[in-house]
PDB file of C-alpha atoms (C1' of nucleotides) in Angstrom:
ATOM      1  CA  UNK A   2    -213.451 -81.490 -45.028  1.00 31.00           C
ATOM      2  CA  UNK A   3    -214.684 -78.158 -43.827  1.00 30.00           C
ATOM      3  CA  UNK A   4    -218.693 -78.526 -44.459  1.00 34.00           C
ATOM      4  CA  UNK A   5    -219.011 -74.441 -43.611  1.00 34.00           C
ATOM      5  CA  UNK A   6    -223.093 -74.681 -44.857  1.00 37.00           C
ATOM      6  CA  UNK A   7    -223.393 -71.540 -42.941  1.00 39.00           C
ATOM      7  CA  UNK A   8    -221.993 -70.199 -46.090  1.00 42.00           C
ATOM      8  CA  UNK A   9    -219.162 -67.515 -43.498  1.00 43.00           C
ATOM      9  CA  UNK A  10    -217.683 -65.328 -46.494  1.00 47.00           C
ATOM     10  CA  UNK A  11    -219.355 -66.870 -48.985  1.00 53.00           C
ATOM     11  CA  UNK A  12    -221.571 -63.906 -50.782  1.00 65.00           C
ATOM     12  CA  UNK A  13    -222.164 -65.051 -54.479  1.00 67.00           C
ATOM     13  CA  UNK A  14    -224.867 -67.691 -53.658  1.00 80.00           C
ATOM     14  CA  UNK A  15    -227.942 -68.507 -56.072  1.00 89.00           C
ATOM     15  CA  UNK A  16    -230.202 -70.146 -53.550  1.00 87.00           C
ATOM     16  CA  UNK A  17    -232.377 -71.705 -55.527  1.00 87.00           C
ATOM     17  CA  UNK A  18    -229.760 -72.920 -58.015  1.00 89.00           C
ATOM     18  CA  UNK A  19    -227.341 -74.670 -55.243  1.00 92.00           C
ATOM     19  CA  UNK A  20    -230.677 -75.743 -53.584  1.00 91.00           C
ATOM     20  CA  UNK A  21    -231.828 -77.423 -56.700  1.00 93.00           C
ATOM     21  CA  UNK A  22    -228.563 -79.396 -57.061  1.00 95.00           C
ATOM     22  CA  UNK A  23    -228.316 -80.017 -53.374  1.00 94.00           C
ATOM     23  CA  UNK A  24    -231.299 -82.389 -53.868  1.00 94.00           C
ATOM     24  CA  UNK A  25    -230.107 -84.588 -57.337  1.00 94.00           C
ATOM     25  CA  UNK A  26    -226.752 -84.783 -55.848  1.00 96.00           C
ATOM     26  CA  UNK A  27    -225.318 -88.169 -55.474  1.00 95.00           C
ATOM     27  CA  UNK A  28    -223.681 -89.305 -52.089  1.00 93.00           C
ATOM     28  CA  UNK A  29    -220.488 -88.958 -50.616  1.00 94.00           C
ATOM     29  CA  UNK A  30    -219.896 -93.123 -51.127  1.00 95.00           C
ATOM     30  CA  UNK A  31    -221.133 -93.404 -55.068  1.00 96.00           C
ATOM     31  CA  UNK A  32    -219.165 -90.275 -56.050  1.00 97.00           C
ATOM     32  CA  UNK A  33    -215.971 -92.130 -54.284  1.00 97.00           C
ATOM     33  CA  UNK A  34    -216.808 -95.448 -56.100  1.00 97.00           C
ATOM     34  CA  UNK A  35    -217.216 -93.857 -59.165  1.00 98.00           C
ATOM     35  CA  UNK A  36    -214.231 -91.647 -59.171  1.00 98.00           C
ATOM     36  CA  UNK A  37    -212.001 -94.861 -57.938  1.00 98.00           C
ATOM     37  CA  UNK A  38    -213.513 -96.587 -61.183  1.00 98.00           C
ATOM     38  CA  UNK A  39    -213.014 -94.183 -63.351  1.00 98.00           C
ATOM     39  CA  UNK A  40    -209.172 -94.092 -62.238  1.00 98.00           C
ATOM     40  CA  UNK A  41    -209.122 -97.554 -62.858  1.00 98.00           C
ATOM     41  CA  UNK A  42    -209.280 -96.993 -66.363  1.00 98.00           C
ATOM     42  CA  UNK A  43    -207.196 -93.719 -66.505  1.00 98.00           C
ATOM     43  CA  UNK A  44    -203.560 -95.255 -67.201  1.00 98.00           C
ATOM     44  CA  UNK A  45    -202.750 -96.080 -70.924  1.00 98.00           C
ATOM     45  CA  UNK A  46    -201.306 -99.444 -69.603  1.00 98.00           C
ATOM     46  CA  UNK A  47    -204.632-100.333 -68.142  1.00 98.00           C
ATOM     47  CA  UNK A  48    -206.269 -98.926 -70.849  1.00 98.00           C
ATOM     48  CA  UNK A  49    -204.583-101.117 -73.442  1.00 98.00           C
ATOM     49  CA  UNK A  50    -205.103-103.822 -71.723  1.00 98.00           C
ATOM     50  CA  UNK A  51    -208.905-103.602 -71.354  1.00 98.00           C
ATOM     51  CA  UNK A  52    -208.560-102.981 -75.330  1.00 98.00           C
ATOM     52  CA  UNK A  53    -206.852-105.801 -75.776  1.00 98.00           C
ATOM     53  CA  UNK A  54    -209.462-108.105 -73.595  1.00 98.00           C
ATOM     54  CA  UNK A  55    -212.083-106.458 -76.072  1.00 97.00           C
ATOM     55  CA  UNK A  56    -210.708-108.652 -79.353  1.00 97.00           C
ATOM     56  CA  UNK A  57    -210.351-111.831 -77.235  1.00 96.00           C
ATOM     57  CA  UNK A  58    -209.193-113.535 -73.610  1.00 97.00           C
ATOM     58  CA  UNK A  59    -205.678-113.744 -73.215  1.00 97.00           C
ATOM     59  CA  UNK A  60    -203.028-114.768 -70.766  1.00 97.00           C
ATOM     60  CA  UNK A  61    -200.279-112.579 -69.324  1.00 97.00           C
ATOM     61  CA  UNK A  62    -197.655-113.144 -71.377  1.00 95.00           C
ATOM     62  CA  UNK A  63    -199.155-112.301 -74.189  1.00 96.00           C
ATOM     63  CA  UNK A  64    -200.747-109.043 -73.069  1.00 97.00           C
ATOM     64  CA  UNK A  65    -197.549-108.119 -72.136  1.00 96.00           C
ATOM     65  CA  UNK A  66    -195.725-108.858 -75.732  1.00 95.00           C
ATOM     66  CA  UNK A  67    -198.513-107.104 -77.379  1.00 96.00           C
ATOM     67  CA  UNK A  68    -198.521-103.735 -75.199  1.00 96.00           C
ATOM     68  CA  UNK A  69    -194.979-103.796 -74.713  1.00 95.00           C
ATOM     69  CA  UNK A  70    -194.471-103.344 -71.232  1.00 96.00           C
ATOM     70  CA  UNK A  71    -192.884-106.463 -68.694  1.00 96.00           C
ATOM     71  CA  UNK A  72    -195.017-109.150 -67.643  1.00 96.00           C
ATOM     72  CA  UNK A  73    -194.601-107.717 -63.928  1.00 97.00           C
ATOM     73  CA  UNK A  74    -196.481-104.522 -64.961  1.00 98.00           C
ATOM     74  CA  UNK A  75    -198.875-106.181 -66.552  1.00 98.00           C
ATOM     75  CA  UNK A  76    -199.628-108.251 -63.203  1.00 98.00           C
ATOM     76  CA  UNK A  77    -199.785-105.375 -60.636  1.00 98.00           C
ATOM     77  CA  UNK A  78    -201.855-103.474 -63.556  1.00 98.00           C
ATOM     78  CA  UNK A  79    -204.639-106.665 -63.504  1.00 98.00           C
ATOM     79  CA  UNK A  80    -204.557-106.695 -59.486  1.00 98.00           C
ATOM     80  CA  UNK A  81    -205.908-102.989 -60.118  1.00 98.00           C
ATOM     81  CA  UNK A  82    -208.572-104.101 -62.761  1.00 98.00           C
ATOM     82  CA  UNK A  83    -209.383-107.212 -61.290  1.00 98.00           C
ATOM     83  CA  UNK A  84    -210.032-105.463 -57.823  1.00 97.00           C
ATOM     84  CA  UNK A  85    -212.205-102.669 -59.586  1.00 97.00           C
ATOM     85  CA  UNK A  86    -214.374-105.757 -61.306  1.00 97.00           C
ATOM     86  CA  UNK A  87    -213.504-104.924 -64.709  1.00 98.00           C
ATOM     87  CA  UNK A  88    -212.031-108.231 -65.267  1.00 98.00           C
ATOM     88  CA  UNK A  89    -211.557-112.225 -64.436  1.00 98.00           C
ATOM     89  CA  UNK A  90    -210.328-115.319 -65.065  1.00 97.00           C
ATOM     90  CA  UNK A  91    -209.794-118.579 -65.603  1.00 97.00           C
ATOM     91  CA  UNK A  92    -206.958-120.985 -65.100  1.00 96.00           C
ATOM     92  CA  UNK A  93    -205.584-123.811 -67.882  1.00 94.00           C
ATOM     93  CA  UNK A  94    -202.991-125.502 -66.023  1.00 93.00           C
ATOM     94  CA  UNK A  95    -200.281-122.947 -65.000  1.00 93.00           C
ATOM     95  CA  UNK A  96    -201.648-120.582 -67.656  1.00 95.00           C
ATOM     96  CA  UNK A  97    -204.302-117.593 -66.201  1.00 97.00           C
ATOM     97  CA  UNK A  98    -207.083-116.672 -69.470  1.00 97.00           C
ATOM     98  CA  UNK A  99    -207.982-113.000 -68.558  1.00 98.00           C
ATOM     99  CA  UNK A 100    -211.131-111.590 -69.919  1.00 98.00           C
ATOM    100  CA  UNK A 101    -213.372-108.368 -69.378  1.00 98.00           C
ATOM    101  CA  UNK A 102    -215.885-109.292 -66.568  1.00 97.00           C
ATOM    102  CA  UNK A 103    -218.984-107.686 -68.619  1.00 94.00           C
ATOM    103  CA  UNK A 104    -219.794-105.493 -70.735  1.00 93.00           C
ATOM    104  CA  UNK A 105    -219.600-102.170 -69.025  1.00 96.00           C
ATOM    105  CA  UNK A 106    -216.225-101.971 -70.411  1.00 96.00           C
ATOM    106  CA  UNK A 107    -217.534-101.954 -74.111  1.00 97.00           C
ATOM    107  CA  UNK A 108    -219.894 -99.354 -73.280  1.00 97.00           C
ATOM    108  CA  UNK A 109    -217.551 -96.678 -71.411  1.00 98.00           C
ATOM    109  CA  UNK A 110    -214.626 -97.531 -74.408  1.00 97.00           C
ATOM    110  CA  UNK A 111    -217.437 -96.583 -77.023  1.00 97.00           C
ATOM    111  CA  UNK A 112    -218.477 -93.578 -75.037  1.00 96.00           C
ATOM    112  CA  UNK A 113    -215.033 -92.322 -74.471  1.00 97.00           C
ATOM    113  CA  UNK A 114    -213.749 -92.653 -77.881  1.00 97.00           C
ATOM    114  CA  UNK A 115    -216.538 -90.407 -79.248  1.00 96.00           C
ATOM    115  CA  UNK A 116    -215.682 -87.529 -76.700  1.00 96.00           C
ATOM    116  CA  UNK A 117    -211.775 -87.931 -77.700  1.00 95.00           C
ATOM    117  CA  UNK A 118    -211.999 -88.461 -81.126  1.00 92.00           C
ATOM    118  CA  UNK A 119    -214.602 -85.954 -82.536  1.00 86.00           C
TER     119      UNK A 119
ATOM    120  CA  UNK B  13    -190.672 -98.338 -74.086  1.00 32.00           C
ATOM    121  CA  UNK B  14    -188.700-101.432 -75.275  1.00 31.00           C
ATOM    122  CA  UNK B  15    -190.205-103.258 -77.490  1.00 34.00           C
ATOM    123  CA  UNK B  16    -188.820-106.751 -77.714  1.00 34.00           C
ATOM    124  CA  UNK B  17    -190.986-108.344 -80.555  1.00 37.00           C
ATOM    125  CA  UNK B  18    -188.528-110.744 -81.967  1.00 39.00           C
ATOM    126  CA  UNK B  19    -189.878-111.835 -77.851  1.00 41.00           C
ATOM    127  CA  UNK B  20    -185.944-112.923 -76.124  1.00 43.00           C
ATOM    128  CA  UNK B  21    -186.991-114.644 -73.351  1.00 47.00           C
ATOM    129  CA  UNK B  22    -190.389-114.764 -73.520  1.00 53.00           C
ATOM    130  CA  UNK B  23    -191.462-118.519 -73.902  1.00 65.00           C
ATOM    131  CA  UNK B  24    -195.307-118.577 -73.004  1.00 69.00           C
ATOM    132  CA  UNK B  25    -196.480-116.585 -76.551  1.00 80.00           C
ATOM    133  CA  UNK B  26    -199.955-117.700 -78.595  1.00 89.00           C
ATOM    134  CA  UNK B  27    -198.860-116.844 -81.375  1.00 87.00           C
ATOM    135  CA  UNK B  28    -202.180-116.259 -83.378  1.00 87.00           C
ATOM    136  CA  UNK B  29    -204.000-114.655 -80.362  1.00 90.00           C
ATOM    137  CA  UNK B  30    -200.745-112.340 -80.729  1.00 92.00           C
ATOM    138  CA  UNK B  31    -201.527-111.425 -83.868  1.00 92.00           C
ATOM    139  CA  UNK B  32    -205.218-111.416 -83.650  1.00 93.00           C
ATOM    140  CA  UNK B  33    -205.015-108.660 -80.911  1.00 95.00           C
ATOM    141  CA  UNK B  34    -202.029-106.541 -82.782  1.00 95.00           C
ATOM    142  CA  UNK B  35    -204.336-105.852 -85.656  1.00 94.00           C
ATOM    143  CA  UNK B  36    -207.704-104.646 -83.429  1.00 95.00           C
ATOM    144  CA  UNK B  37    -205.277-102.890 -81.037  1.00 96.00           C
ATOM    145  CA  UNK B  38    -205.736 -98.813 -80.798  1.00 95.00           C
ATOM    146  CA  UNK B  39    -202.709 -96.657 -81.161  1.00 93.00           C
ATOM    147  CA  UNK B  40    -200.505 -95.204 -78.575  1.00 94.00           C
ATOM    148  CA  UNK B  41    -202.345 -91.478 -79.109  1.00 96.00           C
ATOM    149  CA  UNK B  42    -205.694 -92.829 -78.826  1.00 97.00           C
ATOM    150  CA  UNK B  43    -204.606 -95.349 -75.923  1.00 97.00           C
ATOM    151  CA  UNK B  44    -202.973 -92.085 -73.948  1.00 97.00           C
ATOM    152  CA  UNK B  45    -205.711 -89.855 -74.967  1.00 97.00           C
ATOM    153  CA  UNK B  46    -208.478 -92.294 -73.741  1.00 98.00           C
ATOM    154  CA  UNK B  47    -206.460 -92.502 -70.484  1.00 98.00           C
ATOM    155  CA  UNK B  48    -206.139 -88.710 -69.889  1.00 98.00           C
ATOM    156  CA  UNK B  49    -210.148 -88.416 -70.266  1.00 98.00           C
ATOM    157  CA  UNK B  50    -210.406 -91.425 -67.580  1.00 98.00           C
ATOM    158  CA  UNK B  51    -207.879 -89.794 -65.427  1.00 98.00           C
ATOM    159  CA  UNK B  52    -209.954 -86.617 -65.346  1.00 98.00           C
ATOM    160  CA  UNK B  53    -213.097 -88.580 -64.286  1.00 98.00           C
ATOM    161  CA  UNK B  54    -211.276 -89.895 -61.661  1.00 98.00           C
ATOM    162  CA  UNK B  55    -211.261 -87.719 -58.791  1.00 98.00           C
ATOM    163  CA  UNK B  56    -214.367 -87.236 -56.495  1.00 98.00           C
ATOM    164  CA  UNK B  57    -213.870 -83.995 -56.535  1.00 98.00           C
ATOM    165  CA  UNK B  58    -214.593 -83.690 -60.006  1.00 98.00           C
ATOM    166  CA  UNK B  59    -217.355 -86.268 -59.921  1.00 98.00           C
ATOM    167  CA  UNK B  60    -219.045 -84.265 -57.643  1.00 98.00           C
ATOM    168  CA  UNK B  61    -218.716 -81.286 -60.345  1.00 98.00           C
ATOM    169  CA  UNK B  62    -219.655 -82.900 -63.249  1.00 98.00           C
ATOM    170  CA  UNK B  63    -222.781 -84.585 -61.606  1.00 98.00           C
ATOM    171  CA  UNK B  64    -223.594 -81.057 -60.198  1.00 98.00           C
ATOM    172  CA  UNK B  65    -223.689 -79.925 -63.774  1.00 98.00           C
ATOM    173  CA  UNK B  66    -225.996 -82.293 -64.627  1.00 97.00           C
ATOM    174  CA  UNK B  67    -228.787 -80.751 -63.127  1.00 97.00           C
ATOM    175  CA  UNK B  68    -227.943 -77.139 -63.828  1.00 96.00           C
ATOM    176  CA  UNK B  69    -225.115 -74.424 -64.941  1.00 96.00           C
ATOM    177  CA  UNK B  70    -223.598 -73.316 -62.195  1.00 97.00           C
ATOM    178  CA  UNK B  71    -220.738 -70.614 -61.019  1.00 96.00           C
ATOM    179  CA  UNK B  72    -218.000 -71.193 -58.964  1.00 97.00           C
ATOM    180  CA  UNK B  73    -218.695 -70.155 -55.677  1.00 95.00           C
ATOM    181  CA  UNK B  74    -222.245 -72.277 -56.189  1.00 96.00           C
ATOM    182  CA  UNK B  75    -219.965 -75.577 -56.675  1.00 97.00           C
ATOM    183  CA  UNK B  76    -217.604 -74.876 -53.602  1.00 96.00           C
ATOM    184  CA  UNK B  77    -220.506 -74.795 -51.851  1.00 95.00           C
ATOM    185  CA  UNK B  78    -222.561 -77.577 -53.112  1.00 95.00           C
ATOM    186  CA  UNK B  79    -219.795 -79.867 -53.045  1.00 96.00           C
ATOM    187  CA  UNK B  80    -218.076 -78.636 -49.842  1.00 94.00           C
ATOM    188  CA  UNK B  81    -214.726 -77.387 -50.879  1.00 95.00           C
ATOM    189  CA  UNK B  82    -212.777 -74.229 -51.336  1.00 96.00           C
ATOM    190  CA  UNK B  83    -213.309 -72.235 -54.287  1.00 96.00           C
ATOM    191  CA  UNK B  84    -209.999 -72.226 -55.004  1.00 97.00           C
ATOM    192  CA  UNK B  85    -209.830 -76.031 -55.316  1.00 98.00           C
ATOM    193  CA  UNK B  86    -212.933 -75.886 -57.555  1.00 98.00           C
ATOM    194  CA  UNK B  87    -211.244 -73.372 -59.524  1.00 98.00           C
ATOM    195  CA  UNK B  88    -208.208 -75.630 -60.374  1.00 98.00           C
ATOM    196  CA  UNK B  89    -210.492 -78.969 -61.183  1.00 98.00           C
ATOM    197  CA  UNK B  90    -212.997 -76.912 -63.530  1.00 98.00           C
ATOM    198  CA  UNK B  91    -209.348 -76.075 -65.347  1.00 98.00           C
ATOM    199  CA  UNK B  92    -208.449 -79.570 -66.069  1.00 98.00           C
ATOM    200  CA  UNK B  93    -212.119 -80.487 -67.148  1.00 98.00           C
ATOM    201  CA  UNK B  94    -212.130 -77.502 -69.557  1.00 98.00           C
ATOM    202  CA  UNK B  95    -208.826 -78.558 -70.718  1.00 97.00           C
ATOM    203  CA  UNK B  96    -211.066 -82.103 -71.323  1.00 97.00           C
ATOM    204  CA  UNK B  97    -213.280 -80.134 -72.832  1.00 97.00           C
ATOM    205  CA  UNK B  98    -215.684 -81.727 -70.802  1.00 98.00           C
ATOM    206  CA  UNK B  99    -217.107 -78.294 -69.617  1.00 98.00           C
ATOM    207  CA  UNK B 100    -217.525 -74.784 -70.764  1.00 97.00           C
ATOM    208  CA  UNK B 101    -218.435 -71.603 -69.730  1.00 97.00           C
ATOM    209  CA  UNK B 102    -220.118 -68.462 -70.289  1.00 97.00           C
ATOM    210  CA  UNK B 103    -219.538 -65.406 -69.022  1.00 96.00           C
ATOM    211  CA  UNK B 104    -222.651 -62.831 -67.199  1.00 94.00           C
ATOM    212  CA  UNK B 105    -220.613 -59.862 -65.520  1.00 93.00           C
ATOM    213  CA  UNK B 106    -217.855 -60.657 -63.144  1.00 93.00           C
ATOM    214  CA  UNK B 107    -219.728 -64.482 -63.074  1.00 95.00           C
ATOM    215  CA  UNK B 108    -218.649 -67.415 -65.067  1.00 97.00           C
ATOM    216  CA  UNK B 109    -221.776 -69.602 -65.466  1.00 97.00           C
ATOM    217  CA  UNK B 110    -220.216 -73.759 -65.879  1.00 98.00           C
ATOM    218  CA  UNK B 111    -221.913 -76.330 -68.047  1.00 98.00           C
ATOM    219  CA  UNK B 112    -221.197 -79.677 -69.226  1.00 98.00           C
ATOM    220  CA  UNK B 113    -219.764 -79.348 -73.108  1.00 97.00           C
ATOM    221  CA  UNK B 114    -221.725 -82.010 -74.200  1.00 94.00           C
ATOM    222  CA  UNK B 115    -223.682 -85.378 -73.828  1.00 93.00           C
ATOM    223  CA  UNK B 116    -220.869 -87.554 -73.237  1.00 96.00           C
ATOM    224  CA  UNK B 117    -220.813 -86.855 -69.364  1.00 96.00           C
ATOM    225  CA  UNK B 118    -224.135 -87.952 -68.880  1.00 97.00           C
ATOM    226  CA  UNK B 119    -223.369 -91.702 -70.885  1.00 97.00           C
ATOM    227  CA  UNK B 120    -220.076 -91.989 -69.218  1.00 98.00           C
ATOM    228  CA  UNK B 121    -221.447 -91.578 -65.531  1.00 97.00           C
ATOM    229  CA  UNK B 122    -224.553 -93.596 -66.485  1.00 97.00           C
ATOM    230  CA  UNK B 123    -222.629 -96.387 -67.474  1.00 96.00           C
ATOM    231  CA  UNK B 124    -220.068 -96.207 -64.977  1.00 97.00           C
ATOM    232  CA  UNK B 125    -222.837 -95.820 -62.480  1.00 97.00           C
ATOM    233  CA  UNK B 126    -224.395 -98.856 -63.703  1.00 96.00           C
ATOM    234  CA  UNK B 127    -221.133-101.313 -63.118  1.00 96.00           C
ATOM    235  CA  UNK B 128    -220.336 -99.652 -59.191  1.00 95.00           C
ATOM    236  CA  UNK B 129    -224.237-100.169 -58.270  1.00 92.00           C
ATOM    237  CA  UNK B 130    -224.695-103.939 -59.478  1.00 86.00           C
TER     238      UNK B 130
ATOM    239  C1'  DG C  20    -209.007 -43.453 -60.974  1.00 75.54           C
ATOM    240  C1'  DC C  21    -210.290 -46.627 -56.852  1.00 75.54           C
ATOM    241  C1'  DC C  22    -212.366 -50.502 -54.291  1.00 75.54           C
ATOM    242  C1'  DA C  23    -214.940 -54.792 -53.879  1.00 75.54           C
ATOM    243  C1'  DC C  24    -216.136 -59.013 -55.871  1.00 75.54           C
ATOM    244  C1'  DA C  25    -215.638 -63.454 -58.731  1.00 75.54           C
ATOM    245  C1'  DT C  26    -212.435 -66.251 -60.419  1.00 75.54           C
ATOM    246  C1'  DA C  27    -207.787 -67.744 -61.930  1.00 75.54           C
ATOM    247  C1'  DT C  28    -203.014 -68.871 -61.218  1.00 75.54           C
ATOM    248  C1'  DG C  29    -198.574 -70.127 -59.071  1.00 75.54           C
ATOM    249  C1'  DA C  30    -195.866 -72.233 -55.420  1.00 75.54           C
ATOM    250  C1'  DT C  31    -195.549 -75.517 -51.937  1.00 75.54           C
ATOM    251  C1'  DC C  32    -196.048 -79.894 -49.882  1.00 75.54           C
ATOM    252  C1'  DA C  33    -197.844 -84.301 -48.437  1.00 75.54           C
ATOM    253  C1'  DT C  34    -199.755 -88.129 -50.565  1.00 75.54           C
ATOM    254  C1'  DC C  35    -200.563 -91.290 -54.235  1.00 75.54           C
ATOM    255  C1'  DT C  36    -199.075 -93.984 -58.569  1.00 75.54           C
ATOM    256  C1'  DG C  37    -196.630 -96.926 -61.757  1.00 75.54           C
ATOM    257  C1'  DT C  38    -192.537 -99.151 -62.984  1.00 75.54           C
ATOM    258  C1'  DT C  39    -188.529-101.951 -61.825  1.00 75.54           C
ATOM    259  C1'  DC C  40    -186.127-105.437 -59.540  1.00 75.54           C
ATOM    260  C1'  DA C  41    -185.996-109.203 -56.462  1.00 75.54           C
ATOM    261  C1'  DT C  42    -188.455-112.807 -54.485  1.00 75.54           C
ATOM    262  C1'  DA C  43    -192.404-115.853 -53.674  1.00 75.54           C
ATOM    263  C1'  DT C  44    -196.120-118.973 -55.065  1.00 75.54           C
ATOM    264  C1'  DA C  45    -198.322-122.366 -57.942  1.00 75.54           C
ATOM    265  C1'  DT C  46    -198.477-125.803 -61.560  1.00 75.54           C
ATOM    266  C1'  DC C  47    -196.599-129.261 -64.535  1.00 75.54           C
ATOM    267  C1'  DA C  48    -192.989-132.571 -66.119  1.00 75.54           C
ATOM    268  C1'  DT C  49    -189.348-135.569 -65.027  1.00 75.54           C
TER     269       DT C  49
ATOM    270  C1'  DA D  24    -188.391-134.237 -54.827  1.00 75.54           C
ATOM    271  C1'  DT D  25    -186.288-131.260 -58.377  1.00 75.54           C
ATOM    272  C1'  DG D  26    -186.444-128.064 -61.872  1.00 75.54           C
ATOM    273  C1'  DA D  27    -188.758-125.128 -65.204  1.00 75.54           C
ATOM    274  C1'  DT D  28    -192.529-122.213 -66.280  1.00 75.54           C
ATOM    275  C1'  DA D  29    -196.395-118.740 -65.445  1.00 75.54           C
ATOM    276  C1'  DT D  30    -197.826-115.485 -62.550  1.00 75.54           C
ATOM    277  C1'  DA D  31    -198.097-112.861 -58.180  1.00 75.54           C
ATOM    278  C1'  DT D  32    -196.257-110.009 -54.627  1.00 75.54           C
ATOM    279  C1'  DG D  33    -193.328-106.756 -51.937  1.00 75.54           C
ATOM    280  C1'  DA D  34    -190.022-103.004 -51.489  1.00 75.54           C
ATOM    281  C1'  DA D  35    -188.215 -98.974 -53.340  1.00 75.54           C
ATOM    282  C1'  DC D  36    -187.955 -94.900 -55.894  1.00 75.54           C
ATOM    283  C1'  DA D  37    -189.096 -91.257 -59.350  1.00 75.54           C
ATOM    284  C1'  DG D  38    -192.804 -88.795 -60.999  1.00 75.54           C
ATOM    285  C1'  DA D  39    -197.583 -87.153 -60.778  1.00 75.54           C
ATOM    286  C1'  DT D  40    -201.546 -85.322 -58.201  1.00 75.54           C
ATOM    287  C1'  DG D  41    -204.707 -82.377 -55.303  1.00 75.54           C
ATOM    288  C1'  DA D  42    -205.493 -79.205 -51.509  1.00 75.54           C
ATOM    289  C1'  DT D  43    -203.962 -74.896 -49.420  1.00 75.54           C
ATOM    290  C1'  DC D  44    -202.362 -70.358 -49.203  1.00 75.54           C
ATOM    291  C1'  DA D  45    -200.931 -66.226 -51.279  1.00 75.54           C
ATOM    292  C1'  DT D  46    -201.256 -63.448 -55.150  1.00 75.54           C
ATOM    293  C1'  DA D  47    -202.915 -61.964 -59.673  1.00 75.54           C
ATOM    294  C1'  DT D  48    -206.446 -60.973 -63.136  1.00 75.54           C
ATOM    295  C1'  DG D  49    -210.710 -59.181 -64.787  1.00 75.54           C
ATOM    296  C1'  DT D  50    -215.239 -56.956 -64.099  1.00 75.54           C
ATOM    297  C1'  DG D  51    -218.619 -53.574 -62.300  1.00 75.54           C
ATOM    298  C1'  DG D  52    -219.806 -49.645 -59.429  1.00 75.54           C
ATOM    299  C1'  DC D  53    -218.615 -45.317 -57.462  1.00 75.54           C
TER     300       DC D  53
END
DNA sequence: GCCACATATGATCATCTGTTCATATATCAT
DNA sequence: ATGATATATGAACAGATGATCATATGTGGC
């Protein structure tokens, strides 16, 4: 919260280094919208789930059976995916069909794997 | 933790989307190990890091004041993203000079940047 | 040895998170 | 309308998280 750019105290500064990054830096905003998205899909619950969308659309009942946690945790777990964009839905009767809203998913899975399993 | 397959109770199951899913589905390690890299994107604070990275290796007191906290707090987030392995280190003197580990960062933000700016 | 500097670590504490349980909503069948 | 099913929502509570402050470690210079 304190922005001290007068640098009080601080005595280890590369100018040109801190400088240089001050520029590329992303914004206050993006860095918060990233970091919320990225915490999105930090919960093994959440993380199964989006795994699970990957093979096919499902309903809640039957992510729940097939991750093994209750169907209530499942809900409030969409609420948090659904709100972040990373999935939708469609309704057959009384039955919700979730499904990954693109393909961004795919892409961050594939990318993560390779840093954890290498 | 319980894992009701013989599914008491539960009425609403598709049986061969079930199944479908089971077989495709990644294992509890992977699942928890893939969350734990997510979780450690998921703070600003350590968005802000890792993007700072991006342009250039950096030492501590250059992050604190690029990104506007205490050295101390950047002290205790470079810990959990060495323990990610998502950064490393070398040391010149009484300076530690920060990196990024490896390539994954960059696909991971670029990605995730893609879905929060559409 | 001593001191200053750069960074790391531990404790504390307020805040956030995820599950559970109870309850509410919505849809279909009778 | 009534009841059953599928899902959502709210409250509550234990556990995790991140900043701060104080203290410790390691390095270089004298």
């Amino acid at each position: 919260m304190a922005m001290e750019l007068d640098r009080c105290g601080i005595t280890c500064i590369h100018e040109e280094a801190v400088e240089e990054v001050q520029k590329a830096m992303l914004g206050e905003d993006v860095a918060g919208s990233l970091a919320e998205l990225f915490k999105a899909l930090g919960d093994p619950t959440r993380v199964k789930i989006l795994f699970a969308l990957m093979t096919r659309e499902l309903c809640v009942c039957d992510i729940a059976l097939v991750i093994g946690v209750s169907e209530s945790a499942v809900s409030h777990q969409l609420r948090v995916l659904r709100t972040m964009r990373l999935i939708k839905f469609r309704r057959e009767g009384r039955i919700l069909w979730y499904s990954l809203a693109d393909s961004h998913v795919r892409g961050l899975f594939a990318q993560g794997l390779e840093h954890v399993t290498e």
